[in-house]
Coordinates of C-alpha atoms and ligand atoms in Angstrom, one line a residue:
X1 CA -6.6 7.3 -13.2
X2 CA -8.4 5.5 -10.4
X3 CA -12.6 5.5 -10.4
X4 CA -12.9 8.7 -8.0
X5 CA -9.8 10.3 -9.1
X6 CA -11.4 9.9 -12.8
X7 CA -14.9 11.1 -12.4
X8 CA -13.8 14.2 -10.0
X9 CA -11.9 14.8 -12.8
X10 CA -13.9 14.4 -15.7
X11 CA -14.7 17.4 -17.9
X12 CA -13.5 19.9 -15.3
X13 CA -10.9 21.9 -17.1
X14 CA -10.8 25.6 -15.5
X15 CA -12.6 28.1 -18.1
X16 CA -9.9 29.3 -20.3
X17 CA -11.4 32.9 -20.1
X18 CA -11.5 33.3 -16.1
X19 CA -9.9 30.5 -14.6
X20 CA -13.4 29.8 -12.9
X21 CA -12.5 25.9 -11.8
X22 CA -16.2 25.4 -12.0
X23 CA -17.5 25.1 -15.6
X24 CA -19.3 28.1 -16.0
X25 CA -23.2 27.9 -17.0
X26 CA -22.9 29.7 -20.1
X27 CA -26.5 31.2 -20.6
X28 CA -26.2 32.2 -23.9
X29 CA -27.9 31.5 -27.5
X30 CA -25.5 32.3 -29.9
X31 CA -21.9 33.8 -29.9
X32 CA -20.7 36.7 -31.5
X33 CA -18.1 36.3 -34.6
X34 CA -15.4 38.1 -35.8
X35 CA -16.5 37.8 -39.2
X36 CA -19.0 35.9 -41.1
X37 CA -17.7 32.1 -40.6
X38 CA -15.3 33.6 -38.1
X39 CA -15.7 32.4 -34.5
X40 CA -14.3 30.7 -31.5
X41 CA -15.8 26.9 -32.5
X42 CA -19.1 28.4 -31.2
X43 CA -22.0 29.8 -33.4
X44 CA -26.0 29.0 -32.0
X45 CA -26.4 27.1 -29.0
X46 CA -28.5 24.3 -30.0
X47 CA -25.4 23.2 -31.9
X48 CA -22.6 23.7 -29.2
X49 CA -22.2 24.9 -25.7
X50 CA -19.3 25.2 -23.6
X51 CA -21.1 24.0 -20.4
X52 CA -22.5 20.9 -22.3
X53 CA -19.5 20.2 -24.3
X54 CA -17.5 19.8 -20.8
X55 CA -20.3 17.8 -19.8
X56 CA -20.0 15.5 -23.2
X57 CA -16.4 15.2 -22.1
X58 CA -17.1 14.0 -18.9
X59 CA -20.3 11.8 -20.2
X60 CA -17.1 10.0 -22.6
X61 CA -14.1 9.7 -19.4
X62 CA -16.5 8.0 -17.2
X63 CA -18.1 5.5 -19.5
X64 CA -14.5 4.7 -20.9
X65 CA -15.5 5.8 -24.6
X66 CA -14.4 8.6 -26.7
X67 CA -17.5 10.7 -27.6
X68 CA -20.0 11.9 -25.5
X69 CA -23.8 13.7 -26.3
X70 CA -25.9 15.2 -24.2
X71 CA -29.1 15.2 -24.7
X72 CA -32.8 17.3 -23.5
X73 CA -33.8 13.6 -21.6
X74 CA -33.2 10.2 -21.4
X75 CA -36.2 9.5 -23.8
X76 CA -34.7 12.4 -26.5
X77 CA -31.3 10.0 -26.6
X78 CA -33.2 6.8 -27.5
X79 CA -35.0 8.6 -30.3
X80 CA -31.8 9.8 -31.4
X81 CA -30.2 6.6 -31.8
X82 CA -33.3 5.1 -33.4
X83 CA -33.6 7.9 -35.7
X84 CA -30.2 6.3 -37.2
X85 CA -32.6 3.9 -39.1
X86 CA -34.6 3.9 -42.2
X87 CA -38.2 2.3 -42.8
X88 CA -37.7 -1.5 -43.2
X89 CA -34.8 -1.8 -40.7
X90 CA -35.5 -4.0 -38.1
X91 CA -34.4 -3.5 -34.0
X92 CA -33.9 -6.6 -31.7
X93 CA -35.2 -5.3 -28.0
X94 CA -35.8 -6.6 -24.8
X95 CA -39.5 -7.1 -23.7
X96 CA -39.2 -6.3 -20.5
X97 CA -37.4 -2.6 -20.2
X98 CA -38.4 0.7 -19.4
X99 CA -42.1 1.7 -20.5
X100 CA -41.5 4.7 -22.1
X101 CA -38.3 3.4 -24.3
X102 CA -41.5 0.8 -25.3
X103 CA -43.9 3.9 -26.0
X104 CA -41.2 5.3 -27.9
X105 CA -40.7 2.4 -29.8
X106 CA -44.6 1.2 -30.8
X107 CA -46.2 4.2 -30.6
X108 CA -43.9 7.0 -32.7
X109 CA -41.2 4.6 -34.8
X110 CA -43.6 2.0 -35.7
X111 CA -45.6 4.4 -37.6
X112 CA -42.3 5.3 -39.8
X113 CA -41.6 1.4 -40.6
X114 CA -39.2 0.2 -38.4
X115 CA -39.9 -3.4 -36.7
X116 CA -39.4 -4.0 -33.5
X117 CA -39.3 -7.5 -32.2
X118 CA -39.3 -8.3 -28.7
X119 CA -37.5 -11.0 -27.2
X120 CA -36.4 -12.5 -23.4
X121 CA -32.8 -11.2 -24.0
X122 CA -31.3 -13.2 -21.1
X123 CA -31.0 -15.8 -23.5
X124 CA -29.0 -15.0 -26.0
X125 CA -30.1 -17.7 -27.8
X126 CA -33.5 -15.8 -28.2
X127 CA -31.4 -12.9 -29.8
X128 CA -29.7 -15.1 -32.4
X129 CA -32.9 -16.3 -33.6
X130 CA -34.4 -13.0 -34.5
X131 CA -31.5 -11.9 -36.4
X132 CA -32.2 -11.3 -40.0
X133 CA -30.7 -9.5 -42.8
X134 CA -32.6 -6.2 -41.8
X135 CA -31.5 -6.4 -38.2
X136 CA -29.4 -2.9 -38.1
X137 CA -29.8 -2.7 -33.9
X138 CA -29.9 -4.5 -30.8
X139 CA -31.7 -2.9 -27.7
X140 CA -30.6 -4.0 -24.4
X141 CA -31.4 -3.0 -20.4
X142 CA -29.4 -4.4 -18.2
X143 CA -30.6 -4.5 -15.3
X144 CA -34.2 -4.3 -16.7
X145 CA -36.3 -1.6 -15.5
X146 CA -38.2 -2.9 -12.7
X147 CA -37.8 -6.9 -13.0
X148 CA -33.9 -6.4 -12.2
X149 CA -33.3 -9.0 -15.7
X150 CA -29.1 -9.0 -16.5
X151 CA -28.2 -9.9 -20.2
X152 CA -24.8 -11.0 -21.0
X153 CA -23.6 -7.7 -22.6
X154 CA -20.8 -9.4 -24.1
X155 CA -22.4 -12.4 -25.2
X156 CA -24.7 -10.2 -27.6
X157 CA -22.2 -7.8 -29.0
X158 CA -20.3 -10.7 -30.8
X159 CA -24.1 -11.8 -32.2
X160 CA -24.7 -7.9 -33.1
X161 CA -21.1 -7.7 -34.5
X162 CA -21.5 -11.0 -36.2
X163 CA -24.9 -9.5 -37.9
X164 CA -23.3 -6.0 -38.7
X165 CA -25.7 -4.9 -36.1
X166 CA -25.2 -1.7 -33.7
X167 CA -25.9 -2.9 -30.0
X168 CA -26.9 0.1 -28.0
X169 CA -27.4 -0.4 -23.9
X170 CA -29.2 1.1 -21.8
X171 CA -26.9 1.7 -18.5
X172 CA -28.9 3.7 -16.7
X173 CA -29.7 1.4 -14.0
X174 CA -26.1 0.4 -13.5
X175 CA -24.2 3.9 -14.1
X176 CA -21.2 4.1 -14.8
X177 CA -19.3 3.4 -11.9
X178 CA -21.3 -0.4 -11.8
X179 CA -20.8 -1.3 -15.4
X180 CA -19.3 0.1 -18.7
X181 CA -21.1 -1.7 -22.1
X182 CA -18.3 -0.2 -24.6
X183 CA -16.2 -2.1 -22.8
X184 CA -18.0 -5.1 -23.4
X185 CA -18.6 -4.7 -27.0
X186 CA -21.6 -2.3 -27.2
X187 CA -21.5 0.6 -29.8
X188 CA -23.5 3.0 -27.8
X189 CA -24.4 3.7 -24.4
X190 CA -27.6 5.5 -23.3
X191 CA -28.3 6.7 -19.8
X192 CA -31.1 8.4 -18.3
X193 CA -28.8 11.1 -16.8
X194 CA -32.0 12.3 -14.8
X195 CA -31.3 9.4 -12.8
X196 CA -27.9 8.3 -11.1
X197 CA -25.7 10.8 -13.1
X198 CA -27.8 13.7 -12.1
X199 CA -28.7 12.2 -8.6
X200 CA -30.1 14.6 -7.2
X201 CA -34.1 14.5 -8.9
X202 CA -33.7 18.1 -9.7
X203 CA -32.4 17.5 -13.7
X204 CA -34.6 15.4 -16.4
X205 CA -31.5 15.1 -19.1
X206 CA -30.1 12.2 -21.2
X207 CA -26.7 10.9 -22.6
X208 CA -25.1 8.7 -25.1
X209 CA -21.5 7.7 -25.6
X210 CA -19.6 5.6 -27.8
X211 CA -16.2 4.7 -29.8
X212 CA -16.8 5.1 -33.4
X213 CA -16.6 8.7 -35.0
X214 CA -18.5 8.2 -38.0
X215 CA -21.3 6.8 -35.2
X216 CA -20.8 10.4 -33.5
X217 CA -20.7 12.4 -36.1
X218 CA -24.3 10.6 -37.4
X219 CA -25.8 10.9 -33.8
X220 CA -24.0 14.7 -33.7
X221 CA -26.2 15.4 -37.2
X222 CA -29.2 14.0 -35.0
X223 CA -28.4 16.1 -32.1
X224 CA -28.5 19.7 -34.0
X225 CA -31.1 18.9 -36.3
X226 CA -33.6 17.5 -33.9
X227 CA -33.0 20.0 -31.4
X228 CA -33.5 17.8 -28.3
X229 CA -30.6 19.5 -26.2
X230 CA -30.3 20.3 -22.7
X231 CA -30.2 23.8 -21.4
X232 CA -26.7 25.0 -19.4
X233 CA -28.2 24.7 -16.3
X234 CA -29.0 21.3 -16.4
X235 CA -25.6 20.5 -18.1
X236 CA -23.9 21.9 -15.2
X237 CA -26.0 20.1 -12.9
X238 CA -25.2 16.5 -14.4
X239 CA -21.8 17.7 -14.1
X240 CA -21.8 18.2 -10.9
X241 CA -23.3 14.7 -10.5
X242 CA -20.7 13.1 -11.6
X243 CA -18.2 14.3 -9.5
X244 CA -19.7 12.2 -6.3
X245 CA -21.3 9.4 -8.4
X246 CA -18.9 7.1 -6.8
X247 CA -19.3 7.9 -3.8
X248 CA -23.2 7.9 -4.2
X249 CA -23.0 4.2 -5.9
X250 CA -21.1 3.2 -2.7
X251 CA -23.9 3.5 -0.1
X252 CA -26.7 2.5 -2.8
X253 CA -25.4 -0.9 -3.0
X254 CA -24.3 -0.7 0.7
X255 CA -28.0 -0.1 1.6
X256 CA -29.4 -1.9 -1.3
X257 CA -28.1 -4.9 0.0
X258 CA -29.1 -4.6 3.1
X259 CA -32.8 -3.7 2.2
X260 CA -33.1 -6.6 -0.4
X261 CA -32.0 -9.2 2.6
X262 CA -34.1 -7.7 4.9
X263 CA -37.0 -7.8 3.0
X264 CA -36.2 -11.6 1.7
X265 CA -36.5 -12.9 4.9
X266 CA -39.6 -10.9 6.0
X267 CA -42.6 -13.3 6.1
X268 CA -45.0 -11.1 4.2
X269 CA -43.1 -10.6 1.0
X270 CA -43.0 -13.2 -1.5
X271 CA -40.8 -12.2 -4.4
X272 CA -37.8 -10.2 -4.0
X273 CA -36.0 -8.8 -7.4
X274 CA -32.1 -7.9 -6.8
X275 CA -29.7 -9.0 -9.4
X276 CA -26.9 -9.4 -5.7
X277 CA -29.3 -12.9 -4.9
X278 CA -27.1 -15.8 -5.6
X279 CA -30.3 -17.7 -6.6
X280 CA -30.9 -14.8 -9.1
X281 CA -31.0 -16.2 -12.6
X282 CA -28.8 -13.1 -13.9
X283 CA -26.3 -13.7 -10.7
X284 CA -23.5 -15.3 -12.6
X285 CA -23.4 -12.5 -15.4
X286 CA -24.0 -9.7 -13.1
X287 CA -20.4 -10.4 -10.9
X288 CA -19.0 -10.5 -14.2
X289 CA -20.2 -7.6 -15.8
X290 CA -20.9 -5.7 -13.1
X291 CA -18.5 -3.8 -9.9
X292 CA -22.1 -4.2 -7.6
X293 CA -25.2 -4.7 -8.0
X294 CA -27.2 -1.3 -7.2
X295 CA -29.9 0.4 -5.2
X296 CA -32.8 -0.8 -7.6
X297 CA -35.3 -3.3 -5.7
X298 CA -38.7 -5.0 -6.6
X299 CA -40.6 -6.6 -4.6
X300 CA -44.1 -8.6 -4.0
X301 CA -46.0 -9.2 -0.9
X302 CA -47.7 -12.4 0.2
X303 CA -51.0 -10.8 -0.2
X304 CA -50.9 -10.0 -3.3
X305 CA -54.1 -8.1 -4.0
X306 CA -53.4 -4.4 -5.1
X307 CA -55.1 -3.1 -2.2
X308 CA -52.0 -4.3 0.2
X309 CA -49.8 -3.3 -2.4
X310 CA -51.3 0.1 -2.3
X311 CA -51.2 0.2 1.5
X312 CA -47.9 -0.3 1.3
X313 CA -46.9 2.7 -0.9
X314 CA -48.9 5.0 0.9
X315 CA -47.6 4.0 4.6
X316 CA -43.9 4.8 4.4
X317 CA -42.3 8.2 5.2
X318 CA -39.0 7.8 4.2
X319 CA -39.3 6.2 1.1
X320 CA -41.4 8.8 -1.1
X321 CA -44.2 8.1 -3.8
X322 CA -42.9 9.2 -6.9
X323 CA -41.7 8.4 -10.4
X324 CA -38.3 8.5 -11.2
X325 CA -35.1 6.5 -9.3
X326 CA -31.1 7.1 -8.4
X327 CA -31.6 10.6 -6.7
X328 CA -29.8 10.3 -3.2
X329 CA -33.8 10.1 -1.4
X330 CA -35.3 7.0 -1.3
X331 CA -38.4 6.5 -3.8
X332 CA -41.0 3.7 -4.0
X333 CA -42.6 3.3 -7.4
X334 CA -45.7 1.0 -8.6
X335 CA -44.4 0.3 -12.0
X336 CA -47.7 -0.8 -13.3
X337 CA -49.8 2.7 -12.7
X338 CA -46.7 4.8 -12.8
X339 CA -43.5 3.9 -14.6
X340 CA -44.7 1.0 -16.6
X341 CA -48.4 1.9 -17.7
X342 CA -48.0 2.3 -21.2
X343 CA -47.3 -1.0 -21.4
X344 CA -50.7 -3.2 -22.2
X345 CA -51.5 -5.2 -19.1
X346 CA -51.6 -8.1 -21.0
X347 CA -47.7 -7.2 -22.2
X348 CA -46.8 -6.6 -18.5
X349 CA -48.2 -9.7 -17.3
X350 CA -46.8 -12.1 -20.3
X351 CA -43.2 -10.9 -19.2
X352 CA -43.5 -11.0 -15.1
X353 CA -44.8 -7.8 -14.1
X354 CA -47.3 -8.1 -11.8
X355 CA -50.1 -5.5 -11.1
X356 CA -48.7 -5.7 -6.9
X357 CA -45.1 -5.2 -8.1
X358 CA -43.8 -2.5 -5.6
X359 CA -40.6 -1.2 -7.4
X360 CA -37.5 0.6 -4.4
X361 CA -35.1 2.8 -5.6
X362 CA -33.0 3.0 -2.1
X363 CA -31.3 6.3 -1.7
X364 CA -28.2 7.4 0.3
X365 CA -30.3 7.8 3.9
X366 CA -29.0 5.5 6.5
X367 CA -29.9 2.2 5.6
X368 CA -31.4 1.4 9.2
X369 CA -33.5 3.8 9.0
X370 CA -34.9 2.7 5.3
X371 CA -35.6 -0.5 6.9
X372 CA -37.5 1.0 9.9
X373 CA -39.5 2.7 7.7
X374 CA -40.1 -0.3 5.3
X375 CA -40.9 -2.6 8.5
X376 CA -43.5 0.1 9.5
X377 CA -45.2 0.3 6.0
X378 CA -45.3 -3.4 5.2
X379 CA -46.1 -4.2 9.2
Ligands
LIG401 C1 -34.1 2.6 -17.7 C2 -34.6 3.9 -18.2 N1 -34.3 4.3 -19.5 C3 -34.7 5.5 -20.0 C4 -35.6 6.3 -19.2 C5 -36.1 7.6 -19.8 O1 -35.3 8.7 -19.3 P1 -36.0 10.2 -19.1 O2 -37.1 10.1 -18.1 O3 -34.8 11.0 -18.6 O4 -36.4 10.6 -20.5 C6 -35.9 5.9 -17.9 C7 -36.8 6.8 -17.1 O5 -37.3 6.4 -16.1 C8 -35.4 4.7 -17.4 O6 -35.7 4.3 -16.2

């Protein structure tokens, strides 16, 4: 099956008791057996759920892998997968990623002893040399969340697989239709399904996928015994997601594109971040690993003082103020009060992001428009 065909597709088999062609939003608990032990492969609903286990299908078709989890967020799926560990293992992870996967990680794990060790991870290089015989996972974010850093996917699953290490990606920034890491030798994907799965903003929700069934069947364990599972509702809405997610990715590059030109050659922004730059470092790797290169934009301005930046955010109309990216609206973000500030300044600043950074996630809206709005703001 083609992309479009295959994400349509995905999951939706008509509901066995009705016909409905939409999965149902089964609000239920628990399910009522025959006899003790006795049921329909349903007991208690934190364990399974006919609306999320169509979703899980669906989460495994469109990332190419066998097996997928839905989880209660995007956060609740990285503490799955690092719940895997014991005390003394060690995680490889890169230092500039999303600030609450680095909360996560040195405020709640660190406690438990696991290490985390932080490294540039667009040199692989870097990788290799914090491999040691504890090193049980590799972290990557690709793009990076907001600097727009691409690591050679590939290029560190044969390290992790050389170091009997599990390499998990992030993909949220990418989604599925832009890049799939099983492919490229990662064990596990994570997404955010809040973001371009959902697509919408109305859903907070997360996902993992993978190959391996014992690695299911482990995160599976995780999944019931934690508890961090998504209501119905909010599978059904991630379902529906996916079923235009192609078409959505289309016009986010389209106008992603566009916007990240546009504001290249405007005179009062210096830096522009957008992995679709043939001067981008991560250029190369990205048209290889990637089908386009996204909606996801940071930027500085020539003035860099916080009070322009500030301006900025609070001038446009289009683009709203908010956390959060990959709903179909356009959002502007400043990663270092909003998205990013539990990292320590001094973190943020060591790997590139500024306090001025102004982070885009460029929504579906026409793209002339975004710039109008943008050229008004920025002035
Ligand atoms: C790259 C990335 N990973 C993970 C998360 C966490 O996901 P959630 O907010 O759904 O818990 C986010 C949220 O912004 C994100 O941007």
């Amino acid at each position: 099956m083609k992309i479009a065909t295959k994400f349509i597709r995905a999951g939706a088999e008509p509901d066995p008791s009705t016909g409905a062609i939409m999965t149902p939003i089964y609000q239920t608990s628990t399910y009522v057996q025959e006899a003790p032990g006795k049921n329909k492969g349903f007991e208690y609903a934190r364990s399974q759920n006919p609306t999320r286990k169509a979703l899980e299908e669906a989460l495994a078709v469109i990332e190419n892998g066998k097996y997928g989890l839905a989880f209660s967020s995007g956060v609740a799926a990285t503490d799955a997968v690092i719940k895997l560990l014991q005390p003394g293992d060690e995680v490889i992870a890169a230092s500039d990623m999303y600030g609450g996967t680095y909360r996560l990680f040195t405020k709640i794990f660190e406690k438990f002893g696991i290490k985390f060790l932080y490294t540039d991870t667009t040199n692989v290089e870097n990788v290799k040399k914090l491999i040691t015989a504890n090193t049980k996972l590799i972290w990557l974010e690709t793009p990076t969340n907001p600097l727009m850093n691409i690591t050679d996917i590939a290029a560190v699953a044969t390290i992790s697989k050389e170091a009997n290490a599990l390499l998990c990606v992030d993909n949220t920034f990418a989604s599925p239709y832009l890049q799939n890491p099983l492919e490229l030798g990662a064990d596990i994907v994570m997404h955010s399904s809040t973001k371009y799965l959902g697509g919408h903003s109305d859903v907070i929700q997360g996902a993992l996928v993978m190959n391996d069934a014992d690695l299911r069947e482990k995160l599976y364990f995780i999944q019931k015994s934690c508890g961090a599972v998504p209501g119905p509702m909010d599978c059904f809405l991630v379902l529906r997601g996916i079923k235009t997610l192609h078409l959505r990715m289309q016009q986010h590059c389209l106008n992603g594109e566009k916007i990240a030109h546009w504001l290249r050659a405007n005179p009062k922004v210096d830096k522009v971040y957008w992995p679709g730059f043939e001067d981008h470092p991560g250029f190369a790797v990205a048209r290889k690993q990637m089908r386009g290169f996204g909606g996801m934009i940071s930027f500085t301005l020539k003035d860099e003082s916080i009070a322009n930046a500030t301006k900025v955010m609070s001038s446009t109309k289009l683009f709203s103020l908010a956390e959060s990216l990959g709903g179909v609206e356009s959002l502007i973000n400043h990663p270092a009060s909003m998205t990013h500030a539990s990292i320590p300044r001094e973190e943020r600043i060591k790997n590139g992001l500024a306090d001025s950074l102004i982070r885009l996630s460029v929504g579906i809206e026409d793209g002339d428009d975004l710039v109008e709005d943008l050229a008004n703001a920025i002035g």
